[in-house]
Coordinates of C-alpha atoms (C1' of nucleotides) in Angstrom, one line a residue:
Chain A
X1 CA 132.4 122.9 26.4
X2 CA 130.0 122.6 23.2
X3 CA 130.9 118.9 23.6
X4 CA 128.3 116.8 25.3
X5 CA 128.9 113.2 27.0
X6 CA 125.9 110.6 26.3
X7 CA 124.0 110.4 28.9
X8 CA 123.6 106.7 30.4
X9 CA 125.1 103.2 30.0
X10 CA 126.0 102.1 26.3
X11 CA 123.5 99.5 26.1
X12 CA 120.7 102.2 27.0
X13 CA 121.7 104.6 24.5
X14 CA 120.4 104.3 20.5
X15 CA 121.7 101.8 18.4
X16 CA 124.8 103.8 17.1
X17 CA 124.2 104.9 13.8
X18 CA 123.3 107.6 11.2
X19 CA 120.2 105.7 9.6
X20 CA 117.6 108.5 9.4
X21 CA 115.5 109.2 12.0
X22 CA 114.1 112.0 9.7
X23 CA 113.1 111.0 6.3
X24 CA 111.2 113.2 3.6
X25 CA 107.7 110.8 3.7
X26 CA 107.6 110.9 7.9
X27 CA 108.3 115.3 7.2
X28 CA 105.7 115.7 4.6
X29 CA 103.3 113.3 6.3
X30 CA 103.8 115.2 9.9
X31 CA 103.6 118.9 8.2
X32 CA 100.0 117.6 6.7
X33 CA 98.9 116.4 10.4
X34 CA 99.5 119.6 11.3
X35 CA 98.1 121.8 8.5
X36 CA 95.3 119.3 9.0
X37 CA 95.0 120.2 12.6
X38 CA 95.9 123.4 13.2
X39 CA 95.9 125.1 9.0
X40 CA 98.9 126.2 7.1
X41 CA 100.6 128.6 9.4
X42 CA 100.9 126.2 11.6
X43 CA 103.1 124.7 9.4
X44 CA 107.0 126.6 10.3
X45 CA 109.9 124.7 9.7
X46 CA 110.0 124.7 13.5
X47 CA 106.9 122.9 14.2
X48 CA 107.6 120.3 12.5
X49 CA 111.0 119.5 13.2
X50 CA 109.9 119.8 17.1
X51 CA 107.3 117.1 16.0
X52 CA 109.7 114.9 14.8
X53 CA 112.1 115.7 18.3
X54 CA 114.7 117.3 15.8
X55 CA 115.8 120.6 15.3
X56 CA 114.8 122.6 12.7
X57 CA 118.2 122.4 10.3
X58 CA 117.8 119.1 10.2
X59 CA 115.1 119.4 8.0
X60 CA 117.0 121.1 5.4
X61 CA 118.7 117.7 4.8
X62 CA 115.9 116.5 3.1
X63 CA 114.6 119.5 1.7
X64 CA 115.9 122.8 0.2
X65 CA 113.5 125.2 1.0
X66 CA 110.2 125.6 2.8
X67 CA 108.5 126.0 -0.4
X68 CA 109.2 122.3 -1.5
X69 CA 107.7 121.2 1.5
X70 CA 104.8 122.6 0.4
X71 CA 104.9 121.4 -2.6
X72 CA 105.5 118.2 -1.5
X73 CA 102.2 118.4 0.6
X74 CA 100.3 119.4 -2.1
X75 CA 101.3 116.5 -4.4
X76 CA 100.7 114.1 -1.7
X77 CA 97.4 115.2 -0.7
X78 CA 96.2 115.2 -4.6
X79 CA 96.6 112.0 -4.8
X80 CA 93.7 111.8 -3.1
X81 CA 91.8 113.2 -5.8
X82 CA 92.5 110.3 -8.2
X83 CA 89.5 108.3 -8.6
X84 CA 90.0 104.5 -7.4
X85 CA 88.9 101.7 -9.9
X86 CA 87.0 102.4 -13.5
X87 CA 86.2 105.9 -14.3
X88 CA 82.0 105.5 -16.0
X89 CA 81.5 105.5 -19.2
X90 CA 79.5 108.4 -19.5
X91 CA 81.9 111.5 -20.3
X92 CA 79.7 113.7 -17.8
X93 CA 79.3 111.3 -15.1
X94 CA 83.1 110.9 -15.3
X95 CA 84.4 113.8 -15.0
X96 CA 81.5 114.4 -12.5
X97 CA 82.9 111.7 -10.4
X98 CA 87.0 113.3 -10.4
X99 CA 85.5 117.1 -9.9
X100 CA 83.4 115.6 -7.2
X101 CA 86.9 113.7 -6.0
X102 CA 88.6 117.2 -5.8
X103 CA 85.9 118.9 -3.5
X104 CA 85.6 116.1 -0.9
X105 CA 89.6 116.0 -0.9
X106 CA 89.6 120.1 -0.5
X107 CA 87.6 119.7 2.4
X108 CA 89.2 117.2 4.3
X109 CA 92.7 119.2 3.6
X110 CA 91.5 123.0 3.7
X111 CA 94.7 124.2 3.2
X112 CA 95.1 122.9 0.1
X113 CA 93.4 125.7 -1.9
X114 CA 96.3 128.2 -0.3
X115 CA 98.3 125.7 -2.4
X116 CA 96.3 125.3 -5.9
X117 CA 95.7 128.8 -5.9
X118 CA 99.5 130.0 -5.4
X119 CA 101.3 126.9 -7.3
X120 CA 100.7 125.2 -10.4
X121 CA 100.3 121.3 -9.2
X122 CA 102.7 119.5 -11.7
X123 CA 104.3 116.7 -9.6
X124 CA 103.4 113.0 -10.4
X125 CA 99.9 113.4 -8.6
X126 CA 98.6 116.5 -10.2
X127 CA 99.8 115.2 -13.5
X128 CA 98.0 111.7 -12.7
X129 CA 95.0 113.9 -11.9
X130 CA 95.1 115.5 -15.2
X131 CA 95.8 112.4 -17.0
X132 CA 92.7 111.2 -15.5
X133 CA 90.6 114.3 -16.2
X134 CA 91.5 113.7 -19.9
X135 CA 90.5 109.7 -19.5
X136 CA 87.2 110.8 -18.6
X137 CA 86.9 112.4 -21.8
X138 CA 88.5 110.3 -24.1
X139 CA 85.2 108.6 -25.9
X140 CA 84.2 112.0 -27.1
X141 CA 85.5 112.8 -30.3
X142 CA 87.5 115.9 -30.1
X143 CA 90.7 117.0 -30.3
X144 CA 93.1 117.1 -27.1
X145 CA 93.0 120.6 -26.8
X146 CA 89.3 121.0 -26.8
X147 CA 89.1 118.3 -24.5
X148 CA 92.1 120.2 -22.4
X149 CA 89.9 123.4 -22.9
X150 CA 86.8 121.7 -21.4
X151 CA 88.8 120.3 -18.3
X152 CA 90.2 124.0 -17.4
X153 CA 86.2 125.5 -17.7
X154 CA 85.1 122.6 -15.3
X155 CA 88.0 122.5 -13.1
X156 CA 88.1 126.5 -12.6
X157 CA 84.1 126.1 -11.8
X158 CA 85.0 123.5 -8.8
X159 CA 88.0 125.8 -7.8
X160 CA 86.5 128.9 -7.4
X161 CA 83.2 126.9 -5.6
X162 CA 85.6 125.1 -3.5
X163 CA 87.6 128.4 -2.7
X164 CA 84.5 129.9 -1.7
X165 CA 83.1 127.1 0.4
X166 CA 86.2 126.9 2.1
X167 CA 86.5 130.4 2.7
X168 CA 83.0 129.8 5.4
X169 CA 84.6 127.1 7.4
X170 CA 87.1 126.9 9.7
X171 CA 90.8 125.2 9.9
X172 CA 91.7 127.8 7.2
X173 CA 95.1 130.3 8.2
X174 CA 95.0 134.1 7.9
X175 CA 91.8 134.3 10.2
X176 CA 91.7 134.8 13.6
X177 CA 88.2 133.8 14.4
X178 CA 85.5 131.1 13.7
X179 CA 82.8 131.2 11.4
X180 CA 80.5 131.8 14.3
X181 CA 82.3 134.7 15.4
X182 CA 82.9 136.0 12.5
X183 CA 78.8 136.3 11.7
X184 CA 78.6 137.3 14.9
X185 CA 81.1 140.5 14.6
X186 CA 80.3 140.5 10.7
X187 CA 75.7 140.9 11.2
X188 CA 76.0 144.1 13.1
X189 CA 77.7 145.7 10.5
X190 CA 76.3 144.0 7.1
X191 CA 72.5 144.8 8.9
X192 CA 73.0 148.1 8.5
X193 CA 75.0 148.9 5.3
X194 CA 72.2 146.9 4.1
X195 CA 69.3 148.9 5.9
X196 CA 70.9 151.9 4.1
X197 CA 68.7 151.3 1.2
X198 CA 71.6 151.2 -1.3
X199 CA 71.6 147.8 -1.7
X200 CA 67.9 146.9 -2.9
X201 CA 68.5 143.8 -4.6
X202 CA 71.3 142.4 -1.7
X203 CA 69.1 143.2 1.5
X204 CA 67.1 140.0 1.2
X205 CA 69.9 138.1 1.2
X206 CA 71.5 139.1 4.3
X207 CA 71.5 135.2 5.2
X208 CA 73.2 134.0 2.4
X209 CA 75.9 136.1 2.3
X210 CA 76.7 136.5 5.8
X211 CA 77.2 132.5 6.5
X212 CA 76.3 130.7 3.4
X213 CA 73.7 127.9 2.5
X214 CA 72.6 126.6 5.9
X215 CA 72.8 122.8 5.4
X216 CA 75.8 120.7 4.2
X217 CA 72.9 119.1 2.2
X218 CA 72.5 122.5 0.3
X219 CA 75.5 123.4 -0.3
X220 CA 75.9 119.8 -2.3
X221 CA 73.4 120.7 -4.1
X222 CA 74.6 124.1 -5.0
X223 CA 77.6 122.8 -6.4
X224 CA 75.8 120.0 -8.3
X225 CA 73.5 122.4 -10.0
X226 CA 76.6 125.0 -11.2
X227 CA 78.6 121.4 -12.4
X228 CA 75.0 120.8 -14.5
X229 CA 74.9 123.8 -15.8
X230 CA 78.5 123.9 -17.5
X231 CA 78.6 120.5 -18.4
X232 CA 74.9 121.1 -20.1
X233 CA 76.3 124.2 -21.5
X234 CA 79.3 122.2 -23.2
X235 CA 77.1 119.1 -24.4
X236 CA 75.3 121.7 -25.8
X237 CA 77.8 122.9 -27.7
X238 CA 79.1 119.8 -28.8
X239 CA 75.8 118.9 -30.3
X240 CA 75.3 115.9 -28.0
Chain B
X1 CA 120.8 160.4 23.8
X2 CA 117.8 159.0 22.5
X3 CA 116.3 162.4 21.4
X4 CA 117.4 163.6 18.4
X5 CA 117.5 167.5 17.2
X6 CA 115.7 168.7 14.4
X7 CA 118.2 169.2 11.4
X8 CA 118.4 172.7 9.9
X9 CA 116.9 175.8 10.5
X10 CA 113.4 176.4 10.6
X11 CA 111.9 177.4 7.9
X12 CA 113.1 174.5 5.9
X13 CA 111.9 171.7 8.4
X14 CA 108.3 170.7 8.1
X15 CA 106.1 173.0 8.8
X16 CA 105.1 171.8 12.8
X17 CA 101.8 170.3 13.5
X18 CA 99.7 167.2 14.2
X19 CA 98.2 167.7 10.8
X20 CA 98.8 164.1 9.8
X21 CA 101.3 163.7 7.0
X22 CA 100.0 159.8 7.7
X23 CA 96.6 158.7 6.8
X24 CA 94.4 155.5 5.9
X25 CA 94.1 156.6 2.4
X26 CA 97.4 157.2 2.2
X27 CA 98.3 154.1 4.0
X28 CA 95.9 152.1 1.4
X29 CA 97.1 153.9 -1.7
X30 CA 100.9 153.3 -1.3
X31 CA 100.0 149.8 -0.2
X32 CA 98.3 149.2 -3.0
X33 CA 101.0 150.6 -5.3
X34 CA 103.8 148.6 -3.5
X35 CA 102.0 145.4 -4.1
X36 CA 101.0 146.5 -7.8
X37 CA 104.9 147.1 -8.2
X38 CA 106.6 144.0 -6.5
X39 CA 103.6 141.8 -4.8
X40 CA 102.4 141.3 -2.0
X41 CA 105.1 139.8 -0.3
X42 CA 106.3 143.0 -0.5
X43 CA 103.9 144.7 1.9
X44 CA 105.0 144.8 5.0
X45 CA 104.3 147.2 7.6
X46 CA 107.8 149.1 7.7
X47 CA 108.0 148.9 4.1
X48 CA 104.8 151.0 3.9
X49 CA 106.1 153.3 6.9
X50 CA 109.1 154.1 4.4
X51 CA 107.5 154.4 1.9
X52 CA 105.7 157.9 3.6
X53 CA 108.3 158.8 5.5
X54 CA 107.2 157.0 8.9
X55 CA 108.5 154.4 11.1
X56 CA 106.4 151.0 11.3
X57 CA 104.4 152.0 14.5
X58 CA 102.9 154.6 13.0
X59 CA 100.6 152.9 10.6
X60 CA 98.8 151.4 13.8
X61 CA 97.1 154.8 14.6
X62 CA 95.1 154.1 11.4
X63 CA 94.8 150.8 11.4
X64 CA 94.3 148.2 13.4
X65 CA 96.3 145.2 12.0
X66 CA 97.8 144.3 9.1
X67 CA 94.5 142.2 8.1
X68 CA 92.9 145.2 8.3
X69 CA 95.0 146.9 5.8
X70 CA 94.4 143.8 3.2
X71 CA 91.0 144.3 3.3
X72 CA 91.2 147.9 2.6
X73 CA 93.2 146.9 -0.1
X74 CA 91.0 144.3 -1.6
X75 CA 87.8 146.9 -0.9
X76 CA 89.7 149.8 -2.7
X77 CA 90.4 147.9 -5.7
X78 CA 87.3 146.2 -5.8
X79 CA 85.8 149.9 -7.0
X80 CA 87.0 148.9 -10.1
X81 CA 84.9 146.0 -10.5
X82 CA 82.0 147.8 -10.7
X83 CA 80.8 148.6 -14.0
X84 CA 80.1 152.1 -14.3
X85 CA 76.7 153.5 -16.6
X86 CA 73.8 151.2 -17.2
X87 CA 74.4 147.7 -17.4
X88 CA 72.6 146.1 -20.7
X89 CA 69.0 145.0 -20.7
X90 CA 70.3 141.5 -21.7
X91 CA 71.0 139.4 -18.1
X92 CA 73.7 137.4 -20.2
X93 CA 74.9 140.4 -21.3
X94 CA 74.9 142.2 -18.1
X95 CA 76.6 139.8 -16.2
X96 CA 79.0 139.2 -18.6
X97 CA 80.1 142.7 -18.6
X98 CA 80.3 142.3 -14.3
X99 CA 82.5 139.1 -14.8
X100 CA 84.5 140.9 -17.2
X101 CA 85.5 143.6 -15.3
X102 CA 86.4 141.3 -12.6
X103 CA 88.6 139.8 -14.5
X104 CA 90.3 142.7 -15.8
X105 CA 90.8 144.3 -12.3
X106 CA 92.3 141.2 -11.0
X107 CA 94.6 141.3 -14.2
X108 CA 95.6 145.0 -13.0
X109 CA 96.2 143.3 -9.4
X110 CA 97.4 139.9 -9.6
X111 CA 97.2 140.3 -5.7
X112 CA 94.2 140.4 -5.6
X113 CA 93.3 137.2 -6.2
X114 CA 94.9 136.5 -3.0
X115 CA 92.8 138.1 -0.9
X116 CA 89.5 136.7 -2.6
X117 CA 90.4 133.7 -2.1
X118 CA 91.3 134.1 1.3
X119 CA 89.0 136.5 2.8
X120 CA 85.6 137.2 2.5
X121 CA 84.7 140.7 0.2
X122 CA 81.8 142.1 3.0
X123 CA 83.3 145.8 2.4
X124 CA 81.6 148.9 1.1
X125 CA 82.7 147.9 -2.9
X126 CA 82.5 144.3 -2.7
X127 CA 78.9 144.3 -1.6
X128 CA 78.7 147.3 -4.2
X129 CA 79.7 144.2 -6.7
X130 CA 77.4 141.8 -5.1
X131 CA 74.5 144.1 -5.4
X132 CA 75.5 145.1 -8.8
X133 CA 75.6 141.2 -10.2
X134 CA 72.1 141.1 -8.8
X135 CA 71.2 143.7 -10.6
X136 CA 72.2 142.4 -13.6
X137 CA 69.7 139.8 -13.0
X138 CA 66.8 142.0 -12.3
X139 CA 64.8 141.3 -15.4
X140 CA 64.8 137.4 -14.9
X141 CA 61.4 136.3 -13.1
X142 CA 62.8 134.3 -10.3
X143 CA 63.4 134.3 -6.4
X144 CA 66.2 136.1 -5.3
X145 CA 67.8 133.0 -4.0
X146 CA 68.0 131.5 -7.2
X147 CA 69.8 134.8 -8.9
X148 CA 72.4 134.6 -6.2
X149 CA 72.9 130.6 -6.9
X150 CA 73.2 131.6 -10.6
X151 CA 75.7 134.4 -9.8
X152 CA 77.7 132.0 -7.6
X153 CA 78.0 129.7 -10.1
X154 CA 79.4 132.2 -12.9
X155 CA 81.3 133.6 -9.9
X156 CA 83.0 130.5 -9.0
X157 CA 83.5 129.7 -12.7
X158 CA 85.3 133.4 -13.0
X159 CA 87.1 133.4 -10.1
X160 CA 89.0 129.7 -10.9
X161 CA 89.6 131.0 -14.4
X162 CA 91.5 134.1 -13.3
X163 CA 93.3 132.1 -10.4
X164 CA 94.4 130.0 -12.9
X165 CA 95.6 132.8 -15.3
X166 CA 97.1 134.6 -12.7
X167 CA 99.3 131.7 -11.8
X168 CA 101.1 131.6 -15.1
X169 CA 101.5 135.5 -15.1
X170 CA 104.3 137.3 -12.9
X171 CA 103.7 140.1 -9.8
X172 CA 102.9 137.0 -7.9
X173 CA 103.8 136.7 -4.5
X174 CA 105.5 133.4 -3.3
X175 CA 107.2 132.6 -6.7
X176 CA 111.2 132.9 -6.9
X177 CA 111.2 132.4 -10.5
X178 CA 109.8 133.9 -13.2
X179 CA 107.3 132.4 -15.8
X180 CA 110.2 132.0 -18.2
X181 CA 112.8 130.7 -15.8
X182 CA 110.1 128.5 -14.3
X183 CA 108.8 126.9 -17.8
X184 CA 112.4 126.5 -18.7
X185 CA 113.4 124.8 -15.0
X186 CA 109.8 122.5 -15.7
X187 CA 110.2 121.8 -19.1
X188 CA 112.8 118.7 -18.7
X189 CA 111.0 117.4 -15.7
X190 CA 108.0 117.1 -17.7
X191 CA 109.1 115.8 -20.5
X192 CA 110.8 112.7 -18.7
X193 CA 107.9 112.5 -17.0
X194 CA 105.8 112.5 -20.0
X195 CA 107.8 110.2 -22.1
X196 CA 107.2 108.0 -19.7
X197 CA 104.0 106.0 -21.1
X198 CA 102.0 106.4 -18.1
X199 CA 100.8 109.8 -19.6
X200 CA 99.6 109.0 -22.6
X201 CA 96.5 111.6 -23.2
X202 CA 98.5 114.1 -21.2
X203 CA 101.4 113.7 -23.4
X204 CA 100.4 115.4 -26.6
X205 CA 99.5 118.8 -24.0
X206 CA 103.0 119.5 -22.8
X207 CA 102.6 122.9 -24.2
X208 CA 99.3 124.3 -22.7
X209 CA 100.1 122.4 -19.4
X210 CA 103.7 124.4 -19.2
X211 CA 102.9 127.8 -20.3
X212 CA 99.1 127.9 -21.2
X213 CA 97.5 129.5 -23.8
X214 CA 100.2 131.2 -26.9
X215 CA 98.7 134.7 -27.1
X216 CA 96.2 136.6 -25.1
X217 CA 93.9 136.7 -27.7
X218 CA 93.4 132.6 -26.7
X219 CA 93.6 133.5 -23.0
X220 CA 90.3 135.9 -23.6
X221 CA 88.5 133.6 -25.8
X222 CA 88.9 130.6 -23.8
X223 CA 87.4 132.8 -20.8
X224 CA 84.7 133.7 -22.9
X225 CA 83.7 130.0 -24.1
X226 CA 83.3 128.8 -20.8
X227 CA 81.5 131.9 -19.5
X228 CA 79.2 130.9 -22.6
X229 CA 79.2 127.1 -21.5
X230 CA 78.2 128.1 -18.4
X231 CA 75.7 130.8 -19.2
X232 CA 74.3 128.3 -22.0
X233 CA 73.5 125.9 -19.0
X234 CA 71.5 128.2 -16.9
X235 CA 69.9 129.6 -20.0
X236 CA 68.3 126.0 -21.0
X237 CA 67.6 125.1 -17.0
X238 CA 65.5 128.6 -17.1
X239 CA 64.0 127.7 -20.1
X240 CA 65.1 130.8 -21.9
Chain C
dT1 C1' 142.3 98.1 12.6
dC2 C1' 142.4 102.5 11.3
dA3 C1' 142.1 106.6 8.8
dC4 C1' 139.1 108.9 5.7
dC5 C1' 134.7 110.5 3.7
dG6 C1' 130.0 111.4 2.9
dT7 C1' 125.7 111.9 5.1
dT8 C1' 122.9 113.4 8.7
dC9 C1' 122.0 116.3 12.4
dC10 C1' 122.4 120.3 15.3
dG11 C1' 124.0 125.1 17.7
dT12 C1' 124.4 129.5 16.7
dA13 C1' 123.3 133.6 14.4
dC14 C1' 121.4 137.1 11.1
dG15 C1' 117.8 139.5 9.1
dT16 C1' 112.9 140.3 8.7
dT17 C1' 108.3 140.0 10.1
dG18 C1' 104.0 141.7 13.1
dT19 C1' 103.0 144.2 17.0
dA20 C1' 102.8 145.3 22.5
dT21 C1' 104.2 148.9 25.4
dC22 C1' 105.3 153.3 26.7
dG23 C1' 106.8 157.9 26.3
dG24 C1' 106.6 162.3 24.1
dT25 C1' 104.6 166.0 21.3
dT26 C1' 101.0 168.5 19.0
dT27 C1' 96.0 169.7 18.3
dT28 C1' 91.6 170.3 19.8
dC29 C1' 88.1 171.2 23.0
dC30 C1' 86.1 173.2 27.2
Chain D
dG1 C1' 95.0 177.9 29.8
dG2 C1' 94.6 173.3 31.1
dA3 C1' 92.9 168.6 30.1
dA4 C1' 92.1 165.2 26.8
dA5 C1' 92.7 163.2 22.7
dA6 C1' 95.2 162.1 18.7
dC7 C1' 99.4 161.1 16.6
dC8 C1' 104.1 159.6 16.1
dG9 C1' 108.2 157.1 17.4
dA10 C1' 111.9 154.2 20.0
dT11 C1' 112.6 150.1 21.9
dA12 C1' 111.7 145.4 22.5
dC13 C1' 110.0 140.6 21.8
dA14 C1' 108.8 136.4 19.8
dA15 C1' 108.6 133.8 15.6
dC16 C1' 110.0 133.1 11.1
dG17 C1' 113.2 131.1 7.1
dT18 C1' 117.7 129.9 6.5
dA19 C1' 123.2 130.5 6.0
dC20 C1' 127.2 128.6 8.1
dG21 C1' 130.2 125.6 10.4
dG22 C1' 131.0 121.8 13.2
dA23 C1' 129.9 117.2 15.4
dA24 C1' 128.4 112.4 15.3
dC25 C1' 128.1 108.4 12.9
dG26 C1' 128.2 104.4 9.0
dG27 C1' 130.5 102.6 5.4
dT28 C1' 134.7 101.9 2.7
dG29 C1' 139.6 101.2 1.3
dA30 C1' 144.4 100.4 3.1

DNA sequence: TCACCGTTCCGTACGTTGTATCGGTTTTCC
DNA sequence: GGAAAACCGATACAACGTACGGAACGGTGA
């Protein structure tokens, strides 16, 4: 009954033999496709073992639980981050250049922030990534933890700009609509909270608020000027 | 079959009528103190239902989807945010006080960071918030573009900071362990990793990278010397 | 060559989630 | 008093993560 005969001649059939057709790298590299594609819900232990033509126990083989999967994700994407080849020499252009590094890889894996803002990232990657965060700091003479201390202030400035800008774009789970429906559904509604008069200082901003700075260009240059201003803010302090 | 009698005599059943035992504040409120209690993984529509005495379907008379009920529960506990008397005369005063307060609330609702970072805050109290941090600004002779590029920036720095905090704390949804269990399941892992030689200005930081800062006391002061980093930054670009 | 064993894969099943649908009851309004 | 609306609930469905047990296969020692 539960038994099942191969189907066709011998020589037809796959080369007998239990060598992995599902491996954790081809997994974790599907389950990014897809988050890529289609954002993080997507992402069911189902989907991707239908990806891979397997059946969704089979994944547990190679991982323990839907959480590591995720993890594993994350890790993989941030290497990404790393900065290729000779960090400058300049302690702001360098850790300039690895911030910089972390937004462009945000945005071409969305998702992601779901996964730095729920999960420390301490596999090999995020480690390598703070290792190099520290590199770009280590002609200025301080001590680790100040050094460490500076990292966190710049780092938490790109997350939360990151988050934000992230939050306006699409290919993110947990909404049902696109930016442009959203404003659409969203303008009605803001227009007159803000016609109310209670919000004097807000109304002239409708714009802003409701989809963000208009141009890609802008929104560059937004998060250049906040970097600018902490990292002017820090020389400051450190008397250079 | 299906229909069930009343139990008990009269008088001590409810007291008949379609005044409704269920209702969105209600709904909100108990959410809120669910997800205060045990996260919110924890909110789930039935759970809620119990919680007042209802069965799951119930809730949908009030609301429309569960969404719908996270954002009333971000836009109920983002009242708190708002500072309440006069704000000081001092715009780095001001919006320290606004960033402040965001922080504490979020402390109070380690959800909560959740939500901001996955949903836009457009409701009654968030633009409240917004048009409070422009307030803050009021006295500074500039556009009104530029105030809201300077609140970003603080913004963003705030909101990575306590994203960052929260992740070491407990109440978090999506974590089996908690901090302890998880810095003692780490520690090992990083040590072999950081005995390694290929981490070697990440090494001497095992400490803040596994549990962060020691006492609060650090955790505050750190918060407040990037806040001042940042606010230092703008301060000099303004020319103030 | 053959029995054994560990690894890999899968079929089935359980409990939990959000919510569509529909049916019944109470309250309100004309 | 009758119609309409509001409210609540029972049932059901699809999708989720995953526990459990068994089948298929490759490699190993006898």
């Amino acid at each position: 009954m539960g038994t099942e005969q191969a189907q066709g001649p011998v020589w037809a059939r796959e080369t007998a033999g239990r060598r992995p057709k599902l491996t954790r790298e081809a997994i974790v590299r599907t389950a990014i496709e897809v988050a890529d594609a289609e954002g993080l819900d997507a992402v069911s232990i189902r989907r991707i073992a239908t990806e891979l033509g397997a059946r969704a126990m089979s994944l547990y083989t190679h991982i323990e639980r839907k959480e590591d999967l995720l993890d594993l994700m994350a890790d993989e994407t941030n290497a990404e981050i790393l900065v290729e080849g000779e960090l400058p020499d300049d302690w702001r252009e360098a850790i300039s250049a690895v911030v910089r590094r972390t937004r462009e890889t945000i945005r071409r894996h969305p998702w992601l922030v779901d996964l730095v803002a729920s999960r420390p990232q301490v596999g090999p990657n995020g480690l390598r990534h703070g290792e190099q965060s520290l590199a770009a700091l280590s002609g200025l003479p301080i001590p680790p933890e100040q050094k460490w201390r500076i990292i966190a202030a710049v780092d938490d400035y790109a997350l939360g700009f990151v988050i934000r800008e992230t939050l306006r774009g699409e290919g993110r789970s947990g909404y049902t609509w696109t930016p442009q429906e959203r404003e659409a559904l969203m303008r009605p509604y803001l227009r007159e909270l803000l016609e109310s008069g209670e919000f004097p200082n807000l109304a002239p901003l409708v714009n802003e608020i409701a989809s963000g700075p208009a141009d890609p260009a802008a929104a560059d240059e937004d998060f250049e000027q906040g970097l600018r201003w902490m990292l002017d803010g820090i020389a400051g302090d450190l008397g250079l």
